[in-house]
Tab-separated table of C-alpha atoms in Angstrom:
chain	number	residue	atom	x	y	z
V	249	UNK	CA	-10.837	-19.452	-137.657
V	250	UNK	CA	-11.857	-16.237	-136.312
V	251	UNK	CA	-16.031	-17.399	-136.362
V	252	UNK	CA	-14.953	-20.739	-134.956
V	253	UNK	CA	-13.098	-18.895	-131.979
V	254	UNK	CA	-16.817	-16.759	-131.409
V	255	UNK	CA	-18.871	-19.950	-131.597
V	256	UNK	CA	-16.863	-21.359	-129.039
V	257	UNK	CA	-17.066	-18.446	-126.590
V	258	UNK	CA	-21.006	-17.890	-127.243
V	259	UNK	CA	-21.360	-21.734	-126.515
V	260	UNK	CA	-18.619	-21.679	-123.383
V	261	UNK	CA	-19.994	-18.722	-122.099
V	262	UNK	CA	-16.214	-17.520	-121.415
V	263	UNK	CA	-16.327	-14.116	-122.869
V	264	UNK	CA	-13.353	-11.976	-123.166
V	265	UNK	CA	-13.590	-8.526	-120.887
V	266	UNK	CA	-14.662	-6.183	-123.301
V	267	UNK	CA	-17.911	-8.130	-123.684
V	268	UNK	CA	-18.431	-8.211	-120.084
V	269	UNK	CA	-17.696	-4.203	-119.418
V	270	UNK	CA	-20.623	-3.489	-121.924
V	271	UNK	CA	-23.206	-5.350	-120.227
V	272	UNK	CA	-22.075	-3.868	-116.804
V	273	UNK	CA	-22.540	-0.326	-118.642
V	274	UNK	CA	-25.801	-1.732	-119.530
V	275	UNK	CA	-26.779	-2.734	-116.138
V	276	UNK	CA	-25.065	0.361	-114.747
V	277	UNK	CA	-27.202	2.802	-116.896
V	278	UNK	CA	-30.190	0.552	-116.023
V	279	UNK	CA	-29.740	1.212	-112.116
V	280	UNK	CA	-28.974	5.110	-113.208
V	281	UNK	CA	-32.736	5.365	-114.859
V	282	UNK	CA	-34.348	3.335	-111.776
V	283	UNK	CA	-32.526	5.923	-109.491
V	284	UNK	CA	-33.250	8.609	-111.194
V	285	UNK	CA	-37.161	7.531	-111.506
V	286	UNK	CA	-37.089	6.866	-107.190
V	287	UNK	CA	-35.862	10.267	-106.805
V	288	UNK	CA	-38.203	11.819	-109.263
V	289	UNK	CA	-41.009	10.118	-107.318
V	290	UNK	CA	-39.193	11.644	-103.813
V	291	UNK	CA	-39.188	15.283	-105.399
V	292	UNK	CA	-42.301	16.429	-103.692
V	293	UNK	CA	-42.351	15.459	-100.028
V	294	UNK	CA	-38.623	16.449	-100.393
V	295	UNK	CA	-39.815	20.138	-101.693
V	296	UNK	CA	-42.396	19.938	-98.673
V	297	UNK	CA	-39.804	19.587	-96.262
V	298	UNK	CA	-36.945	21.800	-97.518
V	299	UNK	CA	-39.384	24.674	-99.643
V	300	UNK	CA	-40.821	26.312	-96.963
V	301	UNK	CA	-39.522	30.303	-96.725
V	302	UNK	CA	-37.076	31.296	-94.387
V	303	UNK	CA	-37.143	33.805	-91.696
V	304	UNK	CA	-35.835	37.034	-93.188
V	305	UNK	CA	-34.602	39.284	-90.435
V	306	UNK	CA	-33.967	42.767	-90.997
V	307	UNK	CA	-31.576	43.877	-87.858
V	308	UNK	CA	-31.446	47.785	-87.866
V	309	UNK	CA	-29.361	49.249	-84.821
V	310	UNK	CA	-27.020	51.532	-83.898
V	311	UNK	CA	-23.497	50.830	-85.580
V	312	UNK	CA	-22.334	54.019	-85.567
V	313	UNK	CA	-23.393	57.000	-83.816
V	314	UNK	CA	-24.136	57.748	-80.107
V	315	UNK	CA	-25.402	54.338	-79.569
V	316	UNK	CA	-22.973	52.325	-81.153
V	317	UNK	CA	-21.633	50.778	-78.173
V	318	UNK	CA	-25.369	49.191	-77.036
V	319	UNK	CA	-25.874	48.679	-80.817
V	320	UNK	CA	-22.864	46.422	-81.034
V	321	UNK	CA	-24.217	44.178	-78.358
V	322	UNK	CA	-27.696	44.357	-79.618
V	323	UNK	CA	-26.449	43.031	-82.369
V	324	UNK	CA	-24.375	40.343	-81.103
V	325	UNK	CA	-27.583	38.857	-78.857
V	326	UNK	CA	-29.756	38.702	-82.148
V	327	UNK	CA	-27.026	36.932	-83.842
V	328	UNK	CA	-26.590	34.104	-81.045
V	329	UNK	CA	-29.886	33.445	-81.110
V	330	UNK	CA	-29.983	33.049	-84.880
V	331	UNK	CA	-26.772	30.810	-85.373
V	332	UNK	CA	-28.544	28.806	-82.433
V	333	UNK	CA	-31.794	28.345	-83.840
V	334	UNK	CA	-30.023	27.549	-87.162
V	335	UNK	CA	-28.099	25.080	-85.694
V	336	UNK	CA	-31.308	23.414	-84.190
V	337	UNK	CA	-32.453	23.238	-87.660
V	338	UNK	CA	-34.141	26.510	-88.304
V	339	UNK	CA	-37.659	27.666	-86.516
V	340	UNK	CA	-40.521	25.738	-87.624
V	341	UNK	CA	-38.244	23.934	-90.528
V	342	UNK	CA	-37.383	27.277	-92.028
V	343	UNK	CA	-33.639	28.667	-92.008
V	344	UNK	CA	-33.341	32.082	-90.350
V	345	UNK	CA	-31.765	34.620	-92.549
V	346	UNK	CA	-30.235	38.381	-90.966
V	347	UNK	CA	-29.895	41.213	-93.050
V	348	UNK	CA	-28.156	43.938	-91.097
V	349	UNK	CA	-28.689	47.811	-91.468
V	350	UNK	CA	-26.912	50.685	-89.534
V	351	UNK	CA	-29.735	53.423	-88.017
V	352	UNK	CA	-26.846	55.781	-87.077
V	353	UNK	CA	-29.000	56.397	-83.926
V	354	UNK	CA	-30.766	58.471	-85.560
V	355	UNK	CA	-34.714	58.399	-86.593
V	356	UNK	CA	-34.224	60.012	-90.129
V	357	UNK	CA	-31.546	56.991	-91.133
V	358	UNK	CA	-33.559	54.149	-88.679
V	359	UNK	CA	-36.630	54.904	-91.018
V	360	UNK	CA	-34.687	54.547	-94.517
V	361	UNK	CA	-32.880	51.591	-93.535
V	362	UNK	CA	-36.121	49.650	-92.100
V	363	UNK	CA	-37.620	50.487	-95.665
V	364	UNK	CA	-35.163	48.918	-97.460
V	365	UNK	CA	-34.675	45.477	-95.725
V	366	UNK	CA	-38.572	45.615	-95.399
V	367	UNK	CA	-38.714	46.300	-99.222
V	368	UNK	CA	-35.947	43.563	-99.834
V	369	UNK	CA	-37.920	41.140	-97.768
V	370	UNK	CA	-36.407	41.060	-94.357
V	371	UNK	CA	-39.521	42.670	-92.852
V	372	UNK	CA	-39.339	40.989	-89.456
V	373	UNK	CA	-37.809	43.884	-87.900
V	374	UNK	CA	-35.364	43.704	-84.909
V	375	UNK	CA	-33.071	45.849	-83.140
V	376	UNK	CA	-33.426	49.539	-82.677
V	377	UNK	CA	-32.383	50.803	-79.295
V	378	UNK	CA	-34.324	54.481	-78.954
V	379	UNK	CA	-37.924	55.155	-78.741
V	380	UNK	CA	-37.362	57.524	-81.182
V	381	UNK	CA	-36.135	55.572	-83.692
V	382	UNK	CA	-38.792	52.671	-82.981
V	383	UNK	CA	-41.530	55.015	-83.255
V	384	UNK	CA	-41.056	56.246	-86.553
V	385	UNK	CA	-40.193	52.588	-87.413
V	386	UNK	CA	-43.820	51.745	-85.967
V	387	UNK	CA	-45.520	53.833	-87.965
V	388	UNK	CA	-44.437	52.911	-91.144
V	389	UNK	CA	-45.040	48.895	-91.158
V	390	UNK	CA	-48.574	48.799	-92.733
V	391	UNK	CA	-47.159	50.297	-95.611
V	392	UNK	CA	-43.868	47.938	-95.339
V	393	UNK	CA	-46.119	45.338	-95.129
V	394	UNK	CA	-43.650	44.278	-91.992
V	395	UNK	CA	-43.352	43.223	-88.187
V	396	UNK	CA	-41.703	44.942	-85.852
V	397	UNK	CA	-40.013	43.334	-82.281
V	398	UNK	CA	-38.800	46.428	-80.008
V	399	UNK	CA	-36.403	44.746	-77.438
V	400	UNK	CA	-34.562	47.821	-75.866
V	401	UNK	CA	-36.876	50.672	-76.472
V	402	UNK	CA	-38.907	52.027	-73.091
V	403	UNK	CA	-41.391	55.203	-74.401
V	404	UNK	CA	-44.989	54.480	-73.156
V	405	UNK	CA	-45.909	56.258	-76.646
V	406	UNK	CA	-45.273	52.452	-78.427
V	407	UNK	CA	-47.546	51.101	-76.506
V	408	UNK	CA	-50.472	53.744	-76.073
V	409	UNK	CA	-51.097	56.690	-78.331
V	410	UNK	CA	-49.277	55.123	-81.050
V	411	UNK	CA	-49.700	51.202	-80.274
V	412	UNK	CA	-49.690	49.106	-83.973
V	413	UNK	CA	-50.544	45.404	-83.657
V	414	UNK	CA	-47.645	45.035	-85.973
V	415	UNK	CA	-45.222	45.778	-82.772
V	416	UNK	CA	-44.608	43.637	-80.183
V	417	UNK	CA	-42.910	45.038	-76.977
V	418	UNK	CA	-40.512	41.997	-75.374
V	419	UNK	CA	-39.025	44.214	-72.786
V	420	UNK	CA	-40.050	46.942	-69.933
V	421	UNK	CA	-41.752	49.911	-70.874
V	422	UNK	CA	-41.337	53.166	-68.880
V	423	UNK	CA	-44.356	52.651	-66.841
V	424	UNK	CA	-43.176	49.197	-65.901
V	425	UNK	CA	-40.210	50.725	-64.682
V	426	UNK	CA	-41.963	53.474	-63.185
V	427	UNK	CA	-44.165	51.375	-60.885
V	428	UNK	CA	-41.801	49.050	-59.871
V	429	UNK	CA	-39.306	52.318	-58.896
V	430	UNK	CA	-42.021	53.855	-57.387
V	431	UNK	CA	-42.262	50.555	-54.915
V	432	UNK	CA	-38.483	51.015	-54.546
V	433	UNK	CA	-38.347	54.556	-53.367
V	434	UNK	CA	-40.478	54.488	-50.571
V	435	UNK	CA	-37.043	52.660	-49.098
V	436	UNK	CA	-34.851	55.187	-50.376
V	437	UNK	CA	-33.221	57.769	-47.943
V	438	UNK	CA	-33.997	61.567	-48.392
V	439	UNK	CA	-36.686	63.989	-49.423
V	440	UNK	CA	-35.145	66.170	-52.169
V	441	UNK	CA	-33.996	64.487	-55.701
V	442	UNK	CA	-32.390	65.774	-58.892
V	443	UNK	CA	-33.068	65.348	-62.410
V	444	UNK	CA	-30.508	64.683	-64.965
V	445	UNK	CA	-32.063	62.823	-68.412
V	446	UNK	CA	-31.390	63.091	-72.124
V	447	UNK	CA	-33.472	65.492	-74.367
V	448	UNK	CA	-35.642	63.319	-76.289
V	449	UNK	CA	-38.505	61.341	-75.799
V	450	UNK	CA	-37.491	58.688	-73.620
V	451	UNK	CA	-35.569	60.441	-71.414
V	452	UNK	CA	-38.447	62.983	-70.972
V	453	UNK	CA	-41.004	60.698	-70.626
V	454	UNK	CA	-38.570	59.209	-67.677
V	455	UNK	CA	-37.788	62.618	-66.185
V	456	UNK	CA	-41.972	62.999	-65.879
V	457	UNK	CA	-42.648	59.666	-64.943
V	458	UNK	CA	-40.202	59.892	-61.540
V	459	UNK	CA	-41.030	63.374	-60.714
V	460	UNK	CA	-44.586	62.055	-60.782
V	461	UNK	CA	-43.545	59.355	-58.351
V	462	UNK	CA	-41.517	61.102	-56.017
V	463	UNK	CA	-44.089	63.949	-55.428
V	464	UNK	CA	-46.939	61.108	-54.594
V	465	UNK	CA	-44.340	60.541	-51.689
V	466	UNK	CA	-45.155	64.002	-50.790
V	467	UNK	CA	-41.231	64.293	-51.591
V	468	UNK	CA	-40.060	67.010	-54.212
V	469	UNK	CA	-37.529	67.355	-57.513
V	470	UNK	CA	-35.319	70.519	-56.659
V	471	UNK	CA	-33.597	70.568	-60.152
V	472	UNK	CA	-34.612	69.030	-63.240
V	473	UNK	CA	-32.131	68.856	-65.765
V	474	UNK	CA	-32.101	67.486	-69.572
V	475	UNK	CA	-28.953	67.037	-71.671
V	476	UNK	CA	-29.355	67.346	-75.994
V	477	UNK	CA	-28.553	63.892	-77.643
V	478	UNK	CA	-24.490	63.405	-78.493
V	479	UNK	CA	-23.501	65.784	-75.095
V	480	UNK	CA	-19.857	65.500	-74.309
V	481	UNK	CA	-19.339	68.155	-71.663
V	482	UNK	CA	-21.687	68.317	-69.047
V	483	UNK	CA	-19.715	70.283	-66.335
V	484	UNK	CA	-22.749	72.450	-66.318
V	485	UNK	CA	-25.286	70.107	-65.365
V	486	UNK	CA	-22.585	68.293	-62.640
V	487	UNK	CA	-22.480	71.788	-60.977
V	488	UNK	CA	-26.260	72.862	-61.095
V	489	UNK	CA	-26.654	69.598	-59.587
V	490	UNK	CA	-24.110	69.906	-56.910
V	491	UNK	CA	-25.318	73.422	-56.031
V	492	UNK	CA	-28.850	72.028	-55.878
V	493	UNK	CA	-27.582	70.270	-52.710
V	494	UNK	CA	-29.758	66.867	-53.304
V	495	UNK	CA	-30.256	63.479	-51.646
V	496	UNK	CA	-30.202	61.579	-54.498
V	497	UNK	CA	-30.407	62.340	-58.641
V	498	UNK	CA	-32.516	60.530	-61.087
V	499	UNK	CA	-29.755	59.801	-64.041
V	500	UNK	CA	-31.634	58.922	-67.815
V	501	UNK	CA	-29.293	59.587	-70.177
V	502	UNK	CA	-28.193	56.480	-71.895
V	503	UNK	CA	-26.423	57.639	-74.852
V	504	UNK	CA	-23.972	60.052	-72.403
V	505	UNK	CA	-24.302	57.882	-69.644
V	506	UNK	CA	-20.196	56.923	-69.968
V	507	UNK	CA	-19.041	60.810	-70.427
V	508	UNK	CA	-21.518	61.955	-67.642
V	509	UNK	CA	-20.264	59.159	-64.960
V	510	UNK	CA	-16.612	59.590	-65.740
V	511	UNK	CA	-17.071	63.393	-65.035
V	512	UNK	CA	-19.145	63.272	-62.131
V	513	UNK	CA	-16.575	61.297	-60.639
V	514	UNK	CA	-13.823	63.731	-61.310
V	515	UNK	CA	-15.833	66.886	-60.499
V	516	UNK	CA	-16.503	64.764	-57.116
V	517	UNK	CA	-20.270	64.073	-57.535
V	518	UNK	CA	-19.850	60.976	-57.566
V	519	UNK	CA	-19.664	58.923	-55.214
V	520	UNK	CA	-20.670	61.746	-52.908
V	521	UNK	CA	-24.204	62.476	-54.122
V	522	UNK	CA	-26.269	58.892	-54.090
V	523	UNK	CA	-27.215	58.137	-58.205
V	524	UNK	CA	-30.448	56.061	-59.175
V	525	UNK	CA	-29.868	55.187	-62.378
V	526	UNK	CA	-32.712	54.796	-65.124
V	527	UNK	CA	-31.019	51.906	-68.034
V	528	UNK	CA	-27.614	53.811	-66.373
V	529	UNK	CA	-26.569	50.518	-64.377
V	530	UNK	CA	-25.846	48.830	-67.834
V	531	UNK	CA	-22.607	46.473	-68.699
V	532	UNK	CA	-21.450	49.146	-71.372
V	533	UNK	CA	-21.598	51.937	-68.572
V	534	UNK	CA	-19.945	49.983	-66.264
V	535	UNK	CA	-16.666	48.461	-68.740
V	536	UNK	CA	-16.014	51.872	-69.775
V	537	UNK	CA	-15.855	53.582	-66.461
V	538	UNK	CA	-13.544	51.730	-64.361
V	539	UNK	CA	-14.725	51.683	-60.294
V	540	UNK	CA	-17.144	54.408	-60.645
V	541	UNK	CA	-20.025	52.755	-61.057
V	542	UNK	CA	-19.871	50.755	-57.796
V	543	UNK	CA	-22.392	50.211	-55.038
V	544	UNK	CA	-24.756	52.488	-57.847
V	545	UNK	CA	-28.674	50.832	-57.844
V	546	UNK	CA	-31.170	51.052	-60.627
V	547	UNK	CA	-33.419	49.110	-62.878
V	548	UNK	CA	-32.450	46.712	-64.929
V	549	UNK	CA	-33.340	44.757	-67.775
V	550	UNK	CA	-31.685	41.313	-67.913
V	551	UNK	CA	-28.772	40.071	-65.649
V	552	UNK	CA	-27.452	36.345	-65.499
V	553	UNK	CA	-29.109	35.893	-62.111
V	554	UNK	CA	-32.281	35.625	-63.512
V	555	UNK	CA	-33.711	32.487	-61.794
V	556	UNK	CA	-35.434	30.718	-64.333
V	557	UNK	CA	-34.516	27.718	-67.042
V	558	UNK	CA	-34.234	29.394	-69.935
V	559	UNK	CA	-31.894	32.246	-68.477
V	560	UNK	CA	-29.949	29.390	-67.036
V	561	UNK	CA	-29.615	27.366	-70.674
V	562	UNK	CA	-28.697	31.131	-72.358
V	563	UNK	CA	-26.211	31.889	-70.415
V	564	UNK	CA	-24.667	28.722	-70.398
V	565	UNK	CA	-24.213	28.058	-74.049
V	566	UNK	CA	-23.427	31.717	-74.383
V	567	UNK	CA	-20.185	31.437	-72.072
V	568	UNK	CA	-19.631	28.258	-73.805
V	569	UNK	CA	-19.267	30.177	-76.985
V	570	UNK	CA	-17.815	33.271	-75.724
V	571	UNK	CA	-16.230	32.653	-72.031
V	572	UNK	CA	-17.705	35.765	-70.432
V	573	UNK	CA	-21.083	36.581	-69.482
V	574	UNK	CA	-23.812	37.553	-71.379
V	575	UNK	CA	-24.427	41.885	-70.821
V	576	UNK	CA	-27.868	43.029	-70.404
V	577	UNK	CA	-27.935	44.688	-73.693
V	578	UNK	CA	-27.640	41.386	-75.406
V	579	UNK	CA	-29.982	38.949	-73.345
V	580	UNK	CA	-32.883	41.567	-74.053
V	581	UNK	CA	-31.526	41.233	-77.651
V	582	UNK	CA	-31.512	37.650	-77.414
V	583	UNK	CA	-35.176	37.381	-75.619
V	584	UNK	CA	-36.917	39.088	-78.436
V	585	UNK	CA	-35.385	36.386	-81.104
V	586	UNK	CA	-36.874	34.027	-78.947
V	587	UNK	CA	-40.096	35.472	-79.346
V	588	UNK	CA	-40.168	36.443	-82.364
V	589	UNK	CA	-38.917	32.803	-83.456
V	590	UNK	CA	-42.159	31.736	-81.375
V	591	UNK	CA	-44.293	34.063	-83.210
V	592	UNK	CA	-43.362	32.259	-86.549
V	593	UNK	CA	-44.200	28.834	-85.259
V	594	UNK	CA	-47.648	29.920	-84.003
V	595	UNK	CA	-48.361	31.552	-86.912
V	596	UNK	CA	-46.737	28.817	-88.897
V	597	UNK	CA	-45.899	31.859	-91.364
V	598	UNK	CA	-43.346	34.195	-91.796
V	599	UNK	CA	-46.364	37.106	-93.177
V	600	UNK	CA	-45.533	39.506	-90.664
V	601	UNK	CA	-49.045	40.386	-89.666
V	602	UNK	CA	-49.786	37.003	-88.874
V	603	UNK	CA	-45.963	36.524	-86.850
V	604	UNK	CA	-47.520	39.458	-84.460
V	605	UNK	CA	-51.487	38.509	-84.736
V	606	UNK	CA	-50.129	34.732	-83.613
V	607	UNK	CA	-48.554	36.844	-80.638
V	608	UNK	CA	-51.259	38.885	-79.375
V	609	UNK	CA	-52.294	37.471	-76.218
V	610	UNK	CA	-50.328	34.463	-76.266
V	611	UNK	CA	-48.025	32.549	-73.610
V	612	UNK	CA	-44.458	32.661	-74.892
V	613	UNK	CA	-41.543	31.485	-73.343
V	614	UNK	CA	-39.106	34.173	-72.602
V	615	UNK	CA	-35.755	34.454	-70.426
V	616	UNK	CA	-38.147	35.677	-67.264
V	617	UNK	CA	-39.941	32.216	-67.409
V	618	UNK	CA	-43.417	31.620	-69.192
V	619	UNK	CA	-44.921	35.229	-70.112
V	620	UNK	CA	-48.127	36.313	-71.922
V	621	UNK	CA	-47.920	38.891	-74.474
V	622	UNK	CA	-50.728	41.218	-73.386
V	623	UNK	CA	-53.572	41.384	-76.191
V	624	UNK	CA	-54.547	45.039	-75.704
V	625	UNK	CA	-50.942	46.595	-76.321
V	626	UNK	CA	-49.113	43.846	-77.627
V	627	UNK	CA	-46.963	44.182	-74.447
V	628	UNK	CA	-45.154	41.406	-73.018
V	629	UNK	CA	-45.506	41.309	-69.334
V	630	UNK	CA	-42.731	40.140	-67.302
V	631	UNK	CA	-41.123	40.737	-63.889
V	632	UNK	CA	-38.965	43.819	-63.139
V	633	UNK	CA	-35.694	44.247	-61.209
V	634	UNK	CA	-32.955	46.999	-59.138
V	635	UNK	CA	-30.003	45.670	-59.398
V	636	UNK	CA	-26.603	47.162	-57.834
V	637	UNK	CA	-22.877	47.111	-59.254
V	638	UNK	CA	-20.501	45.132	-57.280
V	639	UNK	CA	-17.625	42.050	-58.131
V	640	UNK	CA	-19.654	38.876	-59.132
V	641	UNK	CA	-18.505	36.225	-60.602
V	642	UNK	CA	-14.971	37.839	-61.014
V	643	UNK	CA	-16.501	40.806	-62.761
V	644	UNK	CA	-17.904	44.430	-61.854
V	645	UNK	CA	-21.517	43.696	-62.790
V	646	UNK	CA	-24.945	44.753	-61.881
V	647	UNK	CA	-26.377	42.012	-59.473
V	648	UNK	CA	-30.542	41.670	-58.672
V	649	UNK	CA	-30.834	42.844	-55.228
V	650	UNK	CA	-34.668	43.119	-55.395
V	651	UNK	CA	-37.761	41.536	-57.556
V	652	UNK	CA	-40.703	42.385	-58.259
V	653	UNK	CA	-43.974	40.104	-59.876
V	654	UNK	CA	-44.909	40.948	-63.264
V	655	UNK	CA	-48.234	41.859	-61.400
V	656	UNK	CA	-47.057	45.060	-60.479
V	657	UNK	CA	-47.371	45.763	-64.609
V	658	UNK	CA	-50.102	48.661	-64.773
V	659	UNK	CA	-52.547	48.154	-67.159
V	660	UNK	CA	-52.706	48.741	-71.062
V	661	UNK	CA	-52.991	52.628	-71.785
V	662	UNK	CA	-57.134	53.152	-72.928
V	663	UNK	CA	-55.192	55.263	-75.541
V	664	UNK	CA	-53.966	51.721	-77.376
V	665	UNK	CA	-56.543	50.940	-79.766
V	666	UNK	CA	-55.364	48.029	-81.662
């Protein structure tokens, strides 16, 4: 009975279901092995497009330490620009990775911590805010094998005497500031000018650089005054500069800029003597000091009122992300990710010598418009601007007030030799 019920279902064709669920595992493992064989075949051009190496960032700046404030925003401008070029898929098809490390605003710790993420692989350096730090940084990248993108740092040194073609300069150097200021004082009221800037490099190179400028004016510097790094009192200076009488002083001191303002205004310096301000008229200065800062003109390095496209598209997607405005601190941040994320797509590389070789003497675009990196310094040359505090946009801000062409630039220091 039982072989007269099969031959009856092999000739009707009518078999029950556990016949038919083997031959759909059948044709299920069949369609398994031709998939399987398809996306063996895909492997490579997949590896082509998803293998390439990513961009390893090492971000070294100023968590703790007298620069912490700036380094916090450095760091937040770096990484906007990296979630956003992630989120555009990556710079040249390669994800950007950060790797963070704290310089404690100090050279001795800047230098250790650049070795290690250089050593670890993120040697496309970013970040450091004093020309101190960046210089000992500089040197050290042949042997790092790394790339180096200074984006706050002003000393002349990084560019002349000690150029590298492993370091590319994104924002103004002192002598970019210097000739623009020097432009801008021949409007300035008075004849007699004090000096207060901090004791290190920077600060001295700025304390030269104006004294230089204001006695081609056949004006003079009465007092000249320089403050160690991490000052908290300087009562002294604020009275050897109100004894000195001046028309105006020359304020460098980034790092104390926040103590000094706050007690120049109670020891009644402020607002009474007139204060140019060299990287003083900065967002950081200007939240932590309440009013004081007000009507107060200096350079500046970024500002939302930058006329051009690509200030226009940052700062929109920035409040976007963050409802406020983006400080100067972090647009210079952001500008140098921009350029270094060009520098990878030139180079189509991530070797660090061939990021800043790709570089060198190209046209890059930057939040100042379309700017050429300047081949004999590695330089990037871009316009300059005085800006002065006052309410904009419902904030106490600096605001341009004057521009000046990228022409105005002096030329690379004969002591670069690249």
């Amino acid at each position: 009975m039982k072989h007269a019920q099969a031959g009856l279902m092999w000739a009707t064709g009518r078999f029950p279901v556990f016949f038919m669920e083997i031959d759909m595992f059948k044709r299920t493992k069949l369609q398994q092995v031709i998939a399987g064989a398809l996306l063996l075949a895909a492997l490579p051009m997949a590896s082509l497009a998803q293998g390439k190496d990513p961009v390893r960032i090492g971000l070294v700046t100023s968590k703790s330490g007298a620069f912490s404030t700036m380094g916090a925003d450095v760091a937040n401008g770096i990484k906007f620009a990296v979630d956003e070029a992630n989120a555009r898929g990556g710079v040249d098809g390669r994800q950007v990775v950060l790797a963070e490390g704290d310089d404690e605003s100090t050279p001795d710790a800047g230098r250790r911590v650049a070795e290690k993420l250089a050593r670890d692989g993120h040697n496309l350096i970013i970040g450091p805010i004093t020309s101190s730090i960046s210089l000992v940084i500089s040197q050290n990248l042949a042997r790092w094998d790394a790339a180096f993108i200074g984006t706050i740092s002003k000393s002349d040194k990084l560019t002349s005497d000690t150029c590298n073609p492993r370091f590319v300069r994104t924002n103004h150097s002192d002598a970019m500031d210097l000739a623009m200021i020097g432009e801008w004082l021949k409007g300035i009221e008075g004849n007699s000018f004090g000096i207060l800037a901090a004791d290190y490099v920077w600060g001295q190179d700025s304390a030269k650089a104006f004294e230089a400028a204001v006695t081609a004016q056949g004006k003079k510097v009465a007092v000249k005054l320089f403050a160690p790094l991490g000052t908290k009192d300087y009562a002294p200076y604020i009275q050897q500069l109100k004894a000195a009488n001046v028309d105006a002083i020359w304020v460098a001191d980034a790092s104390g800029a926040i103590a000094f303002v706050k007690q120049a205004t109670d020891f009644n310096l402020m607002p009474k003597t007139p204060i140019i301000g060299h990287a003083l008229v900065s967002n950081f200065v200007i939240n932590a000091t309440g009013k004081a800062m007000t009507n107060v003109p200096g350079n500046v390095g970024f500002t939302p009122d930058i006329d051009t496209p690509q200030t226009k598209a940052f700062v929109n997607a920035f409040k976007a992300k963050y409802n406020r405005l983006p400080s100067d601190t972090e647009g210079q941040a952001y500008n140098g990710a921009m350029v270094l994320f060009q520098g990878v797509t030139l180079a189509k590389s991530v070797q660090p010598e061939a990021v800043t070789k790709a570089l060198r003497g190209a046209q890059v675009d930057s939040l100042y418009g379309k700017v050429t990196v300047r081949a004999a310094d590695n330089q990037m040359v871009i316009p300059n601007y005085v800006a002065r505090v006052k309410m904009a946009d419902g904030v106490l801000r600096p605001v341009i007030e004057r521009s000046y062409p990228a022409s105005i630039t002096p030329a690379a220091s004969p002591l670069c030799k690249m």
